[in-house]
């Protein structure tokens, strides 16, 4: 068995750095002076990803972008808006070229997610709301949706 696996490439991955690239939080409830009885939150989370090759060999920038919007079910007014771009610098070796893109867009964000989740929880709590613990993101499903979306023919403008 060891002889069969000796030809397989050895995958090496390490996280060299993690960082908040950009973040903003707007608390509309405090600005408008609403009371708790007037608020029924409806929370929406949008996730997008970005990956770039760095000038150093085998290094990549991966950025997860989260946009969390809480709207009042009563009237549709925005309660808060949180946008976080959280990145990591990864060193990746041994991944075959045809598998590199999915690896970077699935495995790397999966490693970053617990940290950005904690930031979202802390910021919403510090912003005067209950801590928001967002559900785990299925980056594989997100990747498949994006590939399917890109495979769709572009609409023709008349």
PDB file of N, CA and C in Angstrom, residues 70-139:
ATOM      1  N   UNK A  70     -29.926  42.951   9.010  1.00  0.00           N
ATOM      2  CA  UNK A  70     -31.068  42.655   9.859  1.00  0.00           C
ATOM      3  C   UNK A  70     -32.133  43.700   9.568  1.00  0.00           C
ATOM      4  N   UNK A  71     -33.290  43.221   9.140  1.00  0.00           N
ATOM      5  CA  UNK A  71     -34.407  44.130   8.841  1.00  0.00           C
ATOM      6  C   UNK A  71     -35.554  43.833   9.791  1.00  0.00           C
ATOM      7  N   UNK A  72     -36.334  44.855  10.045  1.00  0.00           N
ATOM      8  CA  UNK A  72     -37.494  44.731  10.910  1.00  0.00           C
ATOM      9  C   UNK A  72     -38.640  44.097  10.123  1.00  0.00           C
ATOM     10  N   UNK A  73     -39.160  42.958  10.610  1.00  0.00           N
ATOM     11  CA  UNK A  73     -40.279  42.294   9.924  1.00  0.00           C
ATOM     12  C   UNK A  73     -41.527  43.171   9.900  1.00  0.00           C
ATOM     13  N   UNK A  74     -41.646  44.066  10.864  1.00  0.00           N
ATOM     14  CA  UNK A  74     -42.836  44.915  10.973  1.00  0.00           C
ATOM     15  C   UNK A  74     -42.958  45.863   9.786  1.00  0.00           C
ATOM     16  N   UNK A  75     -41.853  46.550   9.446  1.00  0.00           N
ATOM     17  CA  UNK A  75     -41.947  47.570   8.390  1.00  0.00           C
ATOM     18  C   UNK A  75     -40.837  47.494   7.337  1.00  0.00           C
ATOM     19  N   UNK A  76     -39.926  46.535   7.465  1.00  0.00           N
ATOM     20  CA  UNK A  76     -38.859  46.381   6.474  1.00  0.00           C
ATOM     21  C   UNK A  76     -37.673  47.299   6.655  1.00  0.00           C
ATOM     22  N   UNK A  77     -37.700  48.124   7.699  1.00  0.00           N
ATOM     23  CA  UNK A  77     -36.573  49.027   7.958  1.00  0.00           C
ATOM     24  C   UNK A  77     -35.343  48.230   8.391  1.00  0.00           C
ATOM     25  N   UNK A  78     -34.173  48.703   7.989  1.00  0.00           N
ATOM     26  CA  UNK A  78     -32.926  48.064   8.383  1.00  0.00           C
ATOM     27  C   UNK A  78     -32.640  48.355   9.853  1.00  0.00           C
ATOM     28  N   UNK A  79     -32.332  47.292  10.610  1.00  0.00           N
ATOM     29  CA  UNK A  79     -31.970  47.429  12.027  1.00  0.00           C
ATOM     30  C   UNK A  79     -30.470  47.600  12.172  1.00  0.00           C
ATOM     31  N   UNK A  80     -29.719  46.726  11.491  1.00  0.00           N
ATOM     32  CA  UNK A  80     -28.273  46.891  11.451  1.00  0.00           C
ATOM     33  C   UNK A  80     -27.726  46.300  10.165  1.00  0.00           C
ATOM     34  N   UNK A  81     -26.547  46.769   9.806  1.00  0.00           N
ATOM     35  CA  UNK A  81     -25.840  46.280   8.634  1.00  0.00           C
ATOM     36  C   UNK A  81     -24.394  46.068   9.039  1.00  0.00           C
ATOM     37  N   UNK A  82     -23.893  44.862   8.821  1.00  0.00           N
ATOM     38  CA  UNK A  82     -22.512  44.509   9.141  1.00  0.00           C
ATOM     39  C   UNK A  82     -21.850  43.944   7.896  1.00  0.00           C
ATOM     40  N   UNK A  83     -20.724  44.524   7.523  1.00  0.00           N
ATOM     41  CA  UNK A  83     -19.942  44.010   6.403  1.00  0.00           C
ATOM     42  C   UNK A  83     -18.529  43.736   6.894  1.00  0.00           C
ATOM     43  N   UNK A  84     -18.071  42.511   6.652  1.00  0.00           N
ATOM     44  CA  UNK A  84     -16.733  42.101   7.085  1.00  0.00           C
ATOM     45  C   UNK A  84     -16.031  41.411   5.928  1.00  0.00           C
ATOM     46  N   UNK A  85     -14.842  41.906   5.592  1.00  0.00           N
ATOM     47  CA  UNK A  85     -13.945  41.210   4.659  1.00  0.00           C
ATOM     48  C   UNK A  85     -12.816  40.654   5.513  1.00  0.00           C
ATOM     49  N   UNK A  86     -12.782  39.320   5.633  1.00  0.00           N
ATOM     50  CA  UNK A  86     -11.789  38.669   6.485  1.00  0.00           C
ATOM     51  C   UNK A  86     -10.904  37.808   5.604  1.00  0.00           C
ATOM     52  N   UNK A  87      -9.608  38.020   5.694  1.00  0.00           N
ATOM     53  CA  UNK A  87      -8.696  37.339   4.788  1.00  0.00           C
ATOM     54  C   UNK A  87      -7.663  36.488   5.475  1.00  0.00           C
ATOM     55  N   UNK A  88      -7.042  35.684   4.654  1.00  0.00           N
ATOM     56  CA  UNK A  88      -5.943  34.855   5.106  1.00  0.00           C
ATOM     57  C   UNK A  88      -4.916  34.720   3.996  1.00  0.00           C
ATOM     58  N   UNK A  89      -3.676  34.569   4.400  1.00  0.00           N
ATOM     59  CA  UNK A  89      -2.604  34.282   3.449  1.00  0.00           C
ATOM     60  C   UNK A  89      -2.230  32.823   3.659  1.00  0.00           C
ATOM     61  N   UNK A  90      -2.335  32.045   2.594  1.00  0.00           N
ATOM     62  CA  UNK A  90      -2.114  30.601   2.666  1.00  0.00           C
ATOM     63  C   UNK A  90      -0.917  30.187   1.823  1.00  0.00           C
ATOM     64  N   UNK A  91      -0.170  29.240   2.334  1.00  0.00           N
ATOM     65  CA  UNK A  91       0.901  28.584   1.579  1.00  0.00           C
ATOM     66  C   UNK A  91       0.366  27.201   1.221  1.00  0.00           C
ATOM     67  N   UNK A  92       0.242  26.925  -0.083  1.00  0.00           N
ATOM     68  CA  UNK A  92      -0.338  25.666  -0.551  1.00  0.00           C
ATOM     69  C   UNK A  92       0.603  25.027  -1.561  1.00  0.00           C
ATOM     70  N   UNK A  93       0.965  23.771  -1.302  1.00  0.00           N
ATOM     71  CA  UNK A  93       1.821  23.006  -2.221  1.00  0.00           C
ATOM     72  C   UNK A  93       1.244  21.618  -2.417  1.00  0.00           C
ATOM     73  N   UNK A  94       1.514  21.049  -3.572  1.00  0.00           N
ATOM     74  CA  UNK A  94       1.153  19.656  -3.832  1.00  0.00           C
ATOM     75  C   UNK A  94      -0.261  19.437  -4.326  1.00  0.00           C
ATOM     76  N   UNK A  95      -1.024  20.484  -4.524  1.00  0.00           N
ATOM     77  CA  UNK A  95      -2.377  20.329  -5.052  1.00  0.00           C
ATOM     78  C   UNK A  95      -2.290  20.391  -6.581  1.00  0.00           C
ATOM     79  N   UNK A  96      -2.799  19.369  -7.268  1.00  0.00           N
ATOM     80  CA  UNK A  96      -2.762  19.406  -8.730  1.00  0.00           C
ATOM     81  C   UNK A  96      -3.439  20.664  -9.268  1.00  0.00           C
ATOM     82  N   UNK A  97      -2.915  21.200 -10.362  1.00  0.00           N
ATOM     83  CA  UNK A  97      -3.384  22.468 -10.925  1.00  0.00           C
ATOM     84  C   UNK A  97      -4.894  22.477 -11.163  1.00  0.00           C
ATOM     85  N   UNK A  98      -5.450  21.378 -11.663  1.00  0.00           N
ATOM     86  CA  UNK A  98      -6.893  21.330 -11.954  1.00  0.00           C
ATOM     87  C   UNK A  98      -7.748  21.308 -10.683  1.00  0.00           C
ATOM     88  N   UNK A  99      -7.144  21.021  -9.535  1.00  0.00           N
ATOM     89  CA  UNK A  99      -7.878  21.000  -8.268  1.00  0.00           C
ATOM     90  C   UNK A  99      -7.563  22.202  -7.379  1.00  0.00           C
ATOM     91  N   UNK A 100      -6.678  23.065  -7.822  1.00  0.00           N
ATOM     92  CA  UNK A 100      -6.236  24.186  -6.993  1.00  0.00           C
ATOM     93  C   UNK A 100      -7.362  25.193  -6.737  1.00  0.00           C
ATOM     94  N   UNK A 101      -8.102  25.569  -7.771  1.00  0.00           N
ATOM     95  CA  UNK A 101      -9.168  26.557  -7.587  1.00  0.00           C
ATOM     96  C   UNK A 101     -10.214  26.080  -6.579  1.00  0.00           C
ATOM     97  N   UNK A 102     -10.782  24.859  -6.728  1.00  0.00           N
ATOM     98  CA  UNK A 102     -11.743  24.420  -5.721  1.00  0.00           C
ATOM     99  C   UNK A 102     -11.116  24.295  -4.327  1.00  0.00           C
ATOM    100  N   UNK A 103      -9.871  23.889  -4.257  1.00  0.00           N
ATOM    101  CA  UNK A 103      -9.191  23.779  -2.957  1.00  0.00           C
ATOM    102  C   UNK A 103      -9.136  25.139  -2.274  1.00  0.00           C
ATOM    103  N   UNK A 104      -8.732  26.160  -3.042  1.00  0.00           N
ATOM    104  CA  UNK A 104      -8.612  27.508  -2.477  1.00  0.00           C
ATOM    105  C   UNK A 104      -9.970  28.088  -2.090  1.00  0.00           C
ATOM    106  N   UNK A 105     -11.010  27.766  -2.838  1.00  0.00           N
ATOM    107  CA  UNK A 105     -12.327  28.357  -2.602  1.00  0.00           C
ATOM    108  C   UNK A 105     -13.187  27.556  -1.618  1.00  0.00           C
ATOM    109  N   UNK A 106     -12.735  26.369  -1.235  1.00  0.00           N
ATOM    110  CA  UNK A 106     -13.501  25.550  -0.288  1.00  0.00           C
ATOM    111  C   UNK A 106     -12.727  25.340   1.010  1.00  0.00           C
ATOM    112  N   UNK A 107     -11.538  24.797   0.915  1.00  0.00           N
ATOM    113  CA  UNK A 107     -10.793  24.443   2.123  1.00  0.00           C
ATOM    114  C   UNK A 107     -10.249  25.659   2.876  1.00  0.00           C
ATOM    115  N   UNK A 108      -9.736  26.631   2.156  1.00  0.00           N
ATOM    116  CA  UNK A 108      -9.182  27.812   2.837  1.00  0.00           C
ATOM    117  C   UNK A 108     -10.268  28.613   3.564  1.00  0.00           C
ATOM    118  N   UNK A 109     -11.401  28.921   2.925  1.00  0.00           N
ATOM    119  CA  UNK A 109     -12.455  29.632   3.665  1.00  0.00           C
ATOM    120  C   UNK A 109     -12.989  28.823   4.848  1.00  0.00           C
ATOM    121  N   UNK A 110     -12.990  27.503   4.720  1.00  0.00           N
ATOM    122  CA  UNK A 110     -13.446  26.644   5.821  1.00  0.00           C
ATOM    123  C   UNK A 110     -12.560  26.846   7.055  1.00  0.00           C
ATOM    124  N   UNK A 111     -11.280  27.061   6.846  1.00  0.00           N
ATOM    125  CA  UNK A 111     -10.371  27.310   7.971  1.00  0.00           C
ATOM    126  C   UNK A 111     -10.557  28.705   8.559  1.00  0.00           C
ATOM    127  N   UNK A 112     -10.924  29.674   7.735  1.00  0.00           N
ATOM    128  CA  UNK A 112     -11.118  31.045   8.202  1.00  0.00           C
ATOM    129  C   UNK A 112     -12.456  31.245   8.911  1.00  0.00           C
ATOM    130  N   UNK A 113     -13.444  30.425   8.573  1.00  0.00           N
ATOM    131  CA  UNK A 113     -14.806  30.658   9.031  1.00  0.00           C
ATOM    132  C   UNK A 113     -14.975  30.800  10.550  1.00  0.00           C
ATOM    133  N   UNK A 114     -14.406  29.935  11.369  1.00  0.00           N
ATOM    134  CA  UNK A 114     -14.637  30.099  12.818  1.00  0.00           C
ATOM    135  C   UNK A 114     -14.188  31.454  13.352  1.00  0.00           C
ATOM    136  N   UNK A 115     -13.169  32.025  12.759  1.00  0.00           N
ATOM    137  CA  UNK A 115     -12.648  33.310  13.222  1.00  0.00           C
ATOM    138  C   UNK A 115     -13.566  34.459  12.821  1.00  0.00           C
ATOM    139  N   UNK A 116     -14.057  34.438  11.580  1.00  0.00           N
ATOM    140  CA  UNK A 116     -14.960  35.501  11.136  1.00  0.00           C
ATOM    141  C   UNK A 116     -16.316  35.359  11.826  1.00  0.00           C
ATOM    142  N   UNK A 117     -16.712  34.140  12.123  1.00  0.00           N
ATOM    143  CA  UNK A 117     -17.959  33.924  12.865  1.00  0.00           C
ATOM    144  C   UNK A 117     -17.876  34.573  14.240  1.00  0.00           C
ATOM    145  N   UNK A 118     -16.741  34.436  14.885  1.00  0.00           N
ATOM    146  CA  UNK A 118     -16.546  35.031  16.208  1.00  0.00           C
ATOM    147  C   UNK A 118     -16.567  36.560  16.116  1.00  0.00           C
ATOM    148  N   UNK A 119     -15.962  37.105  15.079  1.00  0.00           N
ATOM    149  CA  UNK A 119     -15.962  38.560  14.889  1.00  0.00           C
ATOM    150  C   UNK A 119     -17.391  39.060  14.714  1.00  0.00           C
ATOM    151  N   UNK A 120     -18.192  38.371  13.899  1.00  0.00           N
ATOM    152  CA  UNK A 120     -19.586  38.769  13.677  1.00  0.00           C
ATOM    153  C   UNK A 120     -20.362  38.722  14.990  1.00  0.00           C
ATOM    154  N   UNK A 121     -20.147  37.686  15.766  1.00  0.00           N
ATOM    155  CA  UNK A 121     -20.817  37.564  17.064  1.00  0.00           C
ATOM    156  C   UNK A 121     -20.431  38.708  18.002  1.00  0.00           C
ATOM    157  N   UNK A 122     -19.148  38.989  18.084  1.00  0.00           N
ATOM    158  CA  UNK A 122     -18.661  40.046  18.976  1.00  0.00           C
ATOM    159  C   UNK A 122     -19.144  41.428  18.538  1.00  0.00           C
ATOM    160  N   UNK A 123     -19.099  41.704  17.245  1.00  0.00           N
ATOM    161  CA  UNK A 123     -19.485  43.026  16.751  1.00  0.00           C
ATOM    162  C   UNK A 123     -20.980  43.273  16.962  1.00  0.00           C
ATOM    163  N   UNK A 124     -21.816  42.263  16.685  1.00  0.00           N
ATOM    164  CA  UNK A 124     -23.247  42.468  16.898  1.00  0.00           C
ATOM    165  C   UNK A 124     -23.546  42.660  18.385  1.00  0.00           C
ATOM    166  N   UNK A 125     -22.872  41.908  19.245  1.00  0.00           N
ATOM    167  CA  UNK A 125     -23.064  42.067  20.692  1.00  0.00           C
ATOM    168  C   UNK A 125     -22.585  43.441  21.150  1.00  0.00           C
ATOM    169  N   UNK A 126     -21.392  43.833  20.716  1.00  0.00           N
ATOM    170  CA  UNK A 126     -20.851  45.136  21.103  1.00  0.00           C
ATOM    171  C   UNK A 126     -21.644  46.287  20.497  1.00  0.00           C
ATOM    172  N   UNK A 127     -22.382  46.001  19.414  1.00  0.00           N
ATOM    173  CA  UNK A 127     -23.199  47.021  18.762  1.00  0.00           C
ATOM    174  C   UNK A 127     -24.579  47.171  19.376  1.00  0.00           C
ATOM    175  N   UNK A 128     -24.853  46.425  20.456  1.00  0.00           N
ATOM    176  CA  UNK A 128     -26.125  46.596  21.158  1.00  0.00           C
ATOM    177  C   UNK A 128     -27.192  45.572  20.833  1.00  0.00           C
ATOM    178  N   UNK A 129     -26.839  44.525  20.109  1.00  0.00           N
ATOM    179  CA  UNK A 129     -27.782  43.471  19.761  1.00  0.00           C
ATOM    180  C   UNK A 129     -27.348  42.169  20.420  1.00  0.00           C
ATOM    181  N   UNK A 130     -28.246  41.173  20.463  1.00  0.00           N
ATOM    182  CA  UNK A 130     -27.785  39.851  20.932  1.00  0.00           C
ATOM    183  C   UNK A 130     -26.687  39.345  19.997  1.00  0.00           C
ATOM    184  N   UNK A 131     -25.705  38.597  20.518  1.00  0.00           N
ATOM    185  CA  UNK A 131     -24.640  38.077  19.655  1.00  0.00           C
ATOM    186  C   UNK A 131     -25.226  37.204  18.545  1.00  0.00           C
ATOM    187  N   UNK A 132     -24.808  37.450  17.325  1.00  0.00           N
ATOM    188  CA  UNK A 132     -25.290  36.683  16.176  1.00  0.00           C
ATOM    189  C   UNK A 132     -24.281  35.581  15.861  1.00  0.00           C
ATOM    190  N   UNK A 133     -24.673  34.351  16.102  1.00  0.00           N
ATOM    191  CA  UNK A 133     -23.836  33.195  15.768  1.00  0.00           C
ATOM    192  C   UNK A 133     -24.379  32.598  14.475  1.00  0.00           C
ATOM    193  N   UNK A 134     -23.788  32.999  13.354  1.00  0.00           N
ATOM    194  CA  UNK A 134     -24.296  32.542  12.062  1.00  0.00           C
ATOM    195  C   UNK A 134     -24.037  31.052  11.893  1.00  0.00           C
ATOM    196  N   UNK A 135     -24.913  30.415  11.124  1.00  0.00           N
ATOM    197  CA  UNK A 135     -24.778  28.994  10.852  1.00  0.00           C
ATOM    198  C   UNK A 135     -23.509  28.729  10.055  1.00  0.00           C
ATOM    199  N   UNK A 136     -23.021  27.520  10.170  1.00  0.00           N
ATOM    200  CA  UNK A 136     -21.843  27.114   9.412  1.00  0.00           C
ATOM    201  C   UNK A 136     -22.139  27.230   7.921  1.00  0.00           C
ATOM    202  N   UNK A 137     -21.198  27.760   7.190  1.00  0.00           N
ATOM    203  CA  UNK A 137     -21.348  27.935   5.743  1.00  0.00           C
ATOM    204  C   UNK A 137     -20.819  26.687   5.048  1.00  0.00           C
ATOM    205  N   UNK A 138     -21.601  26.154   4.129  1.00  0.00           N
ATOM    206  CA  UNK A 138     -21.183  25.008   3.327  1.00  0.00           C
ATOM    207  C   UNK A 138     -20.460  25.557   2.096  1.00  0.00           C
ATOM    208  N   UNK A 139     -19.150  25.683   2.191  1.00  0.00           N
ATOM    209  CA  UNK A 139     -18.379  26.287   1.103  1.00  0.00           C
ATOM    210  C   UNK A 139     -18.360  25.408  -0.146  1.00  0.00           C
TER     211      UNK A 139
END
